[in-house]
Amino acid sequence: MKVLSFNPERCIGCGICEDVCSETWFKVTDREKSRIRISEGENGSFSALYCVQAGDCIDVCPVEALSRNKQGIVLVKNKVCVGCLSCVGFCPYGAMFYHPDQTQVFKCVACGKCADACPENALEIVEIDTPRAPGLQV
Amino acid sequence: MSDKTTTILAEFAYTPPAVERGYAGQTLYVDVSTPSIAAKPVTEEMKEKFIGGRGFDLWLLWHGVKDGTRWDSPENEVVISSGPCGGITQYPGSGKSIAAAISPLTDVMIDSNVGGHFGPYLKFAGWDAIEVQGKADQEVIVFIDAPGGKVTVEAAPADAPTDTHLLGHWLLEHYAPSADDYPQMSFVTAGTGSEHTRMGCLNFSLYDRKRQDLRYKQAGRGGIGTVLRDKKVKALVVRSFPISGDMNAPADLSKLQAAGASIHKEVATFDPVQNHMRTSGTTYLVQIMDDYDLLPVHNFKFGRHPDTPKIKREVWEELLTQGLPDGCWYGCTVACAHAVDGYEVKTGPYQGQTVIVDGPEYETVAGCGSNCGIFEPWAILEINFYCDTYGIDTISFGTGMAFAMECYEAGVLDAEKTGGLELTFGNAEAALEVLHQMGRGEGFGLIFGQGIRRMKAYFAEHFGADPQFVQDIGMENKGLEYSEYLTKESLAQQGGYGLTNKGPQHDEAWLIFMDMVNNELPTFEAKAEALHYFPMWRTWFGLCGFCKLPWNDVVDPKNKLSPEPQKIMHHVENYRQIFMGVTGREIDYDDIITQSERVYNLQRVLNIRLGKGLREHDAIPYRSAGPVTEEEYLSRQERYDTQLREWLGLNPDEMTLAEKMAAHREYRMDRYEKLTDAVYARRGWTADGVPTPEHLKKLGIDYPDVLAVVEKHL
Amino acid sequence: MTIADLLAQLRYSFPHIIVSINGEVITKDFATHPIPDGADVRVIHLIAGG
């Protein structure tokens, strides 16, 4: 399946990926609406939160708003989602997001826009069989 | 598919209002006698003082009934309301309905907190509460059709079944326009057992999208199902709109989201190592209660049994279907509402049918299991299924059956008096036959179905029973059967059961560990403080539309280091945030308690108005306070003898067994009276249990008609 | 003796338990945490139930 891969050694924390993501999906520049979240650790290195398409959320959803498509990407059906945030609490990676401007949750669908825009090539879309925690996938 | 053949007897057209900040702004009044239908406004005063849910139920009942109203009076009402936070999806356990009526068992108001979709759907259909009054002269169905813009009272055709598992499917077929509407439908039903007993329950349906079938949660306590059937109401049906995450139009969604995301994470992290609610519901308590000598065994005689492992959590985890999101409302990750799928019914009229059995919960396992000496999971499932579909409360059935079985073993009953049933402890087949008799309305089932209080009187009058003995062992208070915890060694919990508005149901307070195990409540005053705070806090769940379980059945271990860990203040804070986020009303922790106190005290006054609600009605059977029989005393002789030395300065070696038992009885009943004094004083009541005018004034509920009730008792 | 040994001996199977040893609150590793001889051990059960 296609997933986003993040190389912490290359990331400089510029936040362009977050801006591009929120602009792509919400038409605004707002980190709180990004589907990838970069944070700085104590030692100056950066880490990323984003969906690795593990799918642990799918069975937690009470209304079957989460499903995996043929490409292996876990998708949220906005018309079905009741905004209960069960998936937010049960995602082992903290990669399901929410914002008070809407009830529905949102997540990375590996569209690759952030990878295209990353000036340091810290992000790329890769093809893998089994996802790991957010980070390098190969 | 829709196949309506019913006759419309009354119709009321309306445009469903938009819900704002948790309120639809009106309540639905249905008189099934006339029949007639009306809308009543929800006033700012109602919202300010009574919040919703049980508070609205109480307010409507207070104005709907008369001083002499009894359960079967036409003016008695079945009232259902969820509350302003009911129907939010972000926080577990936020879809509760609170059903209320004047109870056939207690003659005072009963309130029962129940899951399922009805209460929230009712609100989203435009009604903060429904009030059903009167008695129909034929079988009727009340249909609230929000998309259709009307409420109707319809004659139920003769082919409409009564037992819930059949009626639910019939209602889906007849009232949902298409299968797409199934998730938007919810029903309140009872059953044939409700018709023939005083312990009828209400079933609240939810459409389970994964199973593509109906499930039910029960408003079990106090016989509200009996009241519904007495009115000849077969079902309340609501058809609402497709659900979304902002149906309540909250003032500040972000507060709900923050609280929700945090609690779901706690559930995901800690439930698998704490109570395992997500795999086995509340059954985790069975073995724990046995470990602490608190599991009711053989009509509350004992607190543990060697066969308890046969009905412990792990057994149910095997039987319950796993891996489904089993919340009784959207977003409940605590998900205690499990079910056994594909259960083949073994006895009675539905023998051979394959059904879904909802539950069982701890109360059912303990009440219909260990308390009756029944340790066979199949029998508990079978009883659970039939109680639900007949519309019978499993707690009243279990505790009542335990009483009947002890009466049988003590010779009060025999096979002749029971019509051939050998009601010995452990005889599951006989217990099931009594249940089927309750469904059919015949035999010993009719006597049994009147509940323990009336069985006591009947056994004394007709079977020559010693009135004192049956009073001592019959575990009821106010006429309601006890729920399933042993209280002999916890004075505070004896008060938690007895010093109540509706009777011995543990939803007011559960203080056994604080009191008995931790010894954190060493004085009467400390116990009284706990019997003020916890009942008020727990009342609040029912005002808002919440479930109690996510408060304290899963807890971040960091709570252990907080100043008052028993209160779990980080969860209380979640609830405060949600209330503010939905209603836009700023509140602090004291406001929460005051909101509950208003409802609690007015409910007390309603009980007084109905001729009860005084100190004498808070008395408890001695079985809940100490050992009634020699067998009980001897089973814990070392403990009781030590207590005689330490508490009373007596030397048990120089006393006969009868003297020792009498000394215990005098001491234990006396300290219950002392506790009663302390609790009443803390609650702002007189020594007779009457709220004082000053206290009512302080709470802002010193209405003239309220004061007129209490002034007669000062 | 460890905390877990003590709890098992008392049949204290409830999951929400606080243990303090000589006034110090212990929140984890009950299975390996030793109880010194003569220590003041307090076990507090948090409510649940119902």
CSV table of C-alpha atoms in Angstrom, one decimal, chain B residues 131-347:
chain,number,residue,atom,x,y,z
B,131,GLU,CA,-45.5,12.6,28.8
B,132,VAL,CA,-48.0,9.9,28.4
B,133,GLN,CA,-51.1,10.2,30.5
B,134,GLY,CA,-54.5,8.5,30.5
B,135,LYS,CA,-55.7,5.0,29.8
B,136,ALA,CA,-56.6,3.9,26.3
B,137,ASP,CA,-59.7,1.8,25.7
B,138,GLN,CA,-58.0,-0.2,23.1
B,139,GLU,CA,-54.3,-1.2,22.3
B,140,VAL,CA,-52.6,1.9,20.9
B,141,ILE,CA,-49.2,2.9,19.5
B,142,VAL,CA,-47.9,6.5,19.8
B,143,PHE,CA,-45.9,7.5,16.7
B,144,ILE,CA,-43.7,10.5,16.6
B,145,ASP,CA,-42.8,11.0,12.9
B,146,ALA,CA,-40.4,13.9,12.7
B,147,PRO,CA,-39.7,13.8,9.0
B,148,GLY,CA,-43.4,13.4,8.4
B,149,GLY,CA,-44.1,16.4,10.7
B,150,LYS,CA,-46.7,14.7,12.9
B,151,VAL,CA,-47.5,12.8,16.0
B,152,THR,CA,-50.3,10.2,16.0
B,153,VAL,CA,-52.0,7.9,18.4
B,154,GLU,CA,-53.0,4.8,16.4
B,155,ALA,CA,-55.0,1.7,17.1
B,156,ALA,CA,-52.6,-1.3,17.2
B,157,PRO,CA,-53.9,-4.1,15.0
B,158,ALA,CA,-54.7,-7.4,16.6
B,159,ASP,CA,-51.7,-9.1,14.9
B,160,ALA,CA,-49.2,-6.8,16.5
B,161,PRO,CA,-47.2,-8.8,19.0
B,162,THR,CA,-46.6,-7.7,22.6
B,163,ASP,CA,-43.3,-9.3,23.6
B,164,THR,CA,-40.5,-7.1,22.7
B,165,HIS,CA,-38.3,-9.2,20.5
B,166,LEU,CA,-41.2,-9.8,18.2
B,167,LEU,CA,-42.8,-6.4,18.5
B,168,GLY,CA,-39.6,-4.6,17.6
B,169,HIS,CA,-39.4,-6.3,14.2
B,170,TRP,CA,-43.1,-5.7,13.6
B,171,LEU,CA,-42.6,-2.0,14.3
B,172,LEU,CA,-39.6,-1.7,12.0
B,173,GLU,CA,-41.7,-3.3,9.2
B,174,HIS,CA,-44.7,-1.2,9.8
B,175,TYR,CA,-43.3,2.2,10.7
B,176,ALA,CA,-40.0,2.6,8.8
B,177,PRO,CA,-40.7,3.8,5.2
B,178,SER,CA,-37.7,1.8,4.0
B,179,ALA,CA,-34.6,0.0,5.3
B,180,ASP,CA,-32.7,3.2,5.0
B,181,ASP,CA,-34.8,4.6,7.9
B,182,TYR,CA,-34.0,1.7,10.3
B,183,PRO,CA,-31.1,3.5,12.0
B,184,GLN,CA,-33.4,6.5,12.6
B,185,MET,CA,-36.1,4.5,14.4
B,186,SER,CA,-36.3,3.8,18.1
B,187,PHE,CA,-39.1,2.2,20.1
B,188,VAL,CA,-40.1,1.9,23.8
B,189,THR,CA,-41.9,-1.4,24.4
B,190,ALA,CA,-42.7,-3.7,27.4
B,191,GLY,CA,-44.1,-7.2,27.1
B,192,THR,CA,-46.7,-9.7,28.3
B,193,GLY,CA,-44.9,-10.0,31.7
B,194,SER,CA,-45.4,-6.3,32.2
B,195,GLU,CA,-49.1,-6.8,31.9
B,196,HIS,CA,-49.4,-9.5,34.7
B,197,THR,CA,-46.9,-8.2,37.2
B,198,ARG,CA,-45.8,-5.0,39.0
B,199,MET,CA,-42.2,-5.4,38.0
B,200,GLY,CA,-42.6,-4.6,34.3
B,201,CYS,CA,-39.6,-2.9,32.5
B,202,LEU,CA,-39.4,-0.8,29.4
B,203,ASN,CA,-37.2,-1.8,26.5
B,204,PHE,CA,-35.5,1.0,24.6
B,205,SER,CA,-34.4,-0.1,21.2
B,206,LEU,CA,-31.4,0.8,19.1
B,207,TYR,CA,-30.8,-0.3,15.5
B,208,ASP,CA,-27.4,-2.0,15.4
B,209,ARG,CA,-25.9,-1.2,12.1
B,210,LYS,CA,-23.2,-3.9,12.2
B,211,ARG,CA,-25.6,-6.7,13.2
B,212,GLN,CA,-28.4,-5.1,11.0
B,213,ASP,CA,-30.8,-5.9,13.7
B,214,LEU,CA,-32.5,-4.4,16.8
B,215,ARG,CA,-31.0,-4.4,20.2
B,216,TYR,CA,-32.6,-3.3,23.5
B,217,LYS,CA,-31.6,-1.6,26.7
B,218,GLN,CA,-33.9,-1.8,29.7
B,219,ALA,CA,-35.3,0.8,32.0
B,220,GLY,CA,-35.7,-1.9,34.5
B,221,ARG,CA,-36.5,-0.6,37.9
B,222,GLY,CA,-39.9,0.1,39.5
B,223,GLY,CA,-42.4,-1.3,37.1
B,224,ILE,CA,-42.7,1.5,34.5
B,225,GLY,CA,-43.4,-1.2,31.9
B,226,THR,CA,-46.4,-2.2,34.0
B,227,VAL,CA,-47.7,1.4,33.9
B,228,LEU,CA,-47.2,1.5,30.1
B,229,ARG,CA,-49.2,-1.7,29.6
B,230,ASP,CA,-51.9,-0.6,32.1
B,231,LYS,CA,-52.4,2.4,29.7
B,232,LYS,CA,-52.8,-0.1,26.9
B,233,VAL,CA,-49.9,1.5,25.1
B,234,LYS,CA,-48.1,-1.1,23.1
B,235,ALA,CA,-45.2,1.0,21.9
B,236,LEU,CA,-43.9,4.5,21.7
B,237,VAL,CA,-42.3,4.9,18.3
B,238,VAL,CA,-40.0,7.7,17.1
B,239,ARG,CA,-38.7,8.3,13.6
B,240,SER,CA,-35.9,10.9,13.7
B,241,PHE,CA,-33.4,12.4,11.3
B,242,PRO,CA,-30.0,10.9,10.3
B,243,ILE,CA,-27.5,11.5,13.1
B,244,SER,CA,-24.6,13.9,13.0
B,245,GLY,CA,-22.1,15.2,15.5
B,246,ASP,CA,-23.8,18.5,16.2
B,247,MET,CA,-27.5,17.6,16.5
B,248,ASN,CA,-27.6,19.5,19.8
B,249,ALA,CA,-26.2,22.7,18.3
B,250,PRO,CA,-23.8,23.1,21.2
B,251,ALA,CA,-22.6,26.5,22.2
B,252,ASP,CA,-19.0,25.4,22.0
B,253,LEU,CA,-18.2,22.2,20.1
B,254,SER,CA,-14.5,22.4,21.0
B,255,LYS,CA,-15.2,21.7,24.7
B,256,LEU,CA,-17.0,18.5,23.8
B,257,GLN,CA,-14.3,17.5,21.4
B,258,ALA,CA,-11.5,18.1,23.9
B,259,ALA,CA,-13.2,16.1,26.6
B,260,GLY,CA,-14.1,13.3,24.2
B,261,ALA,CA,-10.7,12.9,22.7
B,262,SER,CA,-9.2,12.7,26.1
B,263,ILE,CA,-11.6,10.1,27.6
B,264,HIS,CA,-11.5,7.9,24.5
B,265,LYS,CA,-7.7,7.7,24.9
B,266,GLU,CA,-8.2,6.8,28.5
B,267,VAL,CA,-10.6,4.0,27.6
B,268,ALA,CA,-8.3,2.7,24.9
B,269,THR,CA,-5.3,2.7,27.2
B,270,PHE,CA,-6.7,1.6,30.5
B,271,ASP,CA,-9.9,-0.5,29.9
B,272,PRO,CA,-7.9,-3.5,28.7
B,273,VAL,CA,-6.0,-3.6,32.1
B,274,GLN,CA,-8.8,-2.4,34.3
B,275,ASN,CA,-12.4,-3.5,34.0
B,276,HIS,CA,-12.5,-5.0,30.5
B,277,MET,CA,-15.8,-3.3,29.8
B,278,ARG,CA,-15.1,-3.4,26.1
B,279,THR,CA,-15.0,-7.2,26.0
B,280,SER,CA,-17.3,-8.2,28.8
B,281,GLY,CA,-19.3,-5.3,30.1
B,282,THR,CA,-20.0,-5.1,33.8
B,283,THR,CA,-19.5,-8.8,34.4
B,284,TYR,CA,-16.0,-8.1,35.7
B,285,LEU,CA,-17.6,-7.3,39.0
B,286,VAL,CA,-18.9,-10.9,39.6
B,287,GLN,CA,-15.6,-12.4,40.7
B,288,ILE,CA,-14.4,-9.2,42.4
B,289,MET,CA,-17.5,-9.0,44.5
B,290,ASP,CA,-17.0,-12.7,45.5
B,291,ASP,CA,-13.4,-12.0,46.4
B,292,TYR,CA,-14.6,-9.2,48.8
B,293,ASP,CA,-17.4,-11.3,50.3
B,294,LEU,CA,-20.0,-8.9,48.7
B,295,LEU,CA,-21.6,-11.0,46.0
B,296,PRO,CA,-25.2,-11.8,47.0
B,297,VAL,CA,-25.6,-15.6,47.4
B,298,HIS,CA,-28.8,-17.4,48.4
B,299,ASN,CA,-30.9,-14.3,49.0
B,300,PHE,CA,-28.1,-12.2,50.4
B,301,LYS,CA,-27.3,-14.7,53.1
B,302,PHE,CA,-23.7,-15.1,52.0
B,303,GLY,CA,-21.1,-13.0,50.1
B,304,ARG,CA,-19.3,-15.7,48.2
B,305,HIS,CA,-19.7,-19.2,46.7
B,306,PRO,CA,-17.3,-21.8,45.4
B,307,ASP,CA,-19.1,-21.9,42.1
B,308,THR,CA,-18.7,-18.2,41.3
B,309,PRO,CA,-15.9,-18.9,38.8
B,310,LYS,CA,-18.5,-20.6,36.6
B,311,ILE,CA,-20.2,-17.2,36.0
B,312,LYS,CA,-17.2,-14.9,36.2
B,313,ARG,CA,-16.1,-12.4,33.5
B,314,GLU,CA,-13.9,-14.8,31.5
B,315,VAL,CA,-16.9,-17.1,30.9
B,316,TRP,CA,-19.0,-14.2,29.6
B,317,GLU,CA,-16.2,-12.9,27.5
B,318,GLU,CA,-16.3,-16.3,25.6
B,319,LEU,CA,-20.0,-16.2,25.2
B,320,LEU,CA,-20.4,-12.5,24.2
B,321,THR,CA,-19.8,-11.6,20.6
B,322,GLN,CA,-16.5,-9.8,20.4
B,323,GLY,CA,-15.1,-7.1,18.1
B,324,LEU,CA,-18.2,-5.0,17.5
B,325,PRO,CA,-18.6,-1.4,18.6
B,326,ASP,CA,-21.2,-2.2,21.3
B,327,GLY,CA,-22.1,1.2,22.6
B,328,CYS,CA,-25.8,1.8,23.4
B,329,TRP,CA,-25.4,5.3,21.9
B,330,TYR,CA,-23.0,6.6,19.2
B,331,GLY,CA,-19.5,7.2,20.4
B,332,CYS,CA,-19.7,5.1,23.6
B,333,THR,CA,-16.3,3.4,23.6
B,334,VAL,CA,-16.9,2.0,27.1
B,335,ALA,CA,-19.3,-0.2,25.1
B,336,CYS,CA,-20.7,-2.3,28.0
B,337,ALA,CA,-23.8,-3.2,25.9
B,338,HIS,CA,-22.7,-6.6,24.7
B,339,ALA,CA,-24.8,-9.4,23.3
B,340,VAL,CA,-24.8,-13.1,22.7
B,341,ASP,CA,-25.7,-13.6,19.0
B,342,GLY,CA,-27.3,-16.7,17.6
B,343,TYR,CA,-28.6,-17.9,21.0
B,344,GLU,CA,-31.1,-20.8,20.6
B,345,VAL,CA,-33.9,-20.4,23.1
B,346,LYS,CA,-34.3,-23.6,25.2
B,347,THR,CA,-37.6,-23.2,27.1
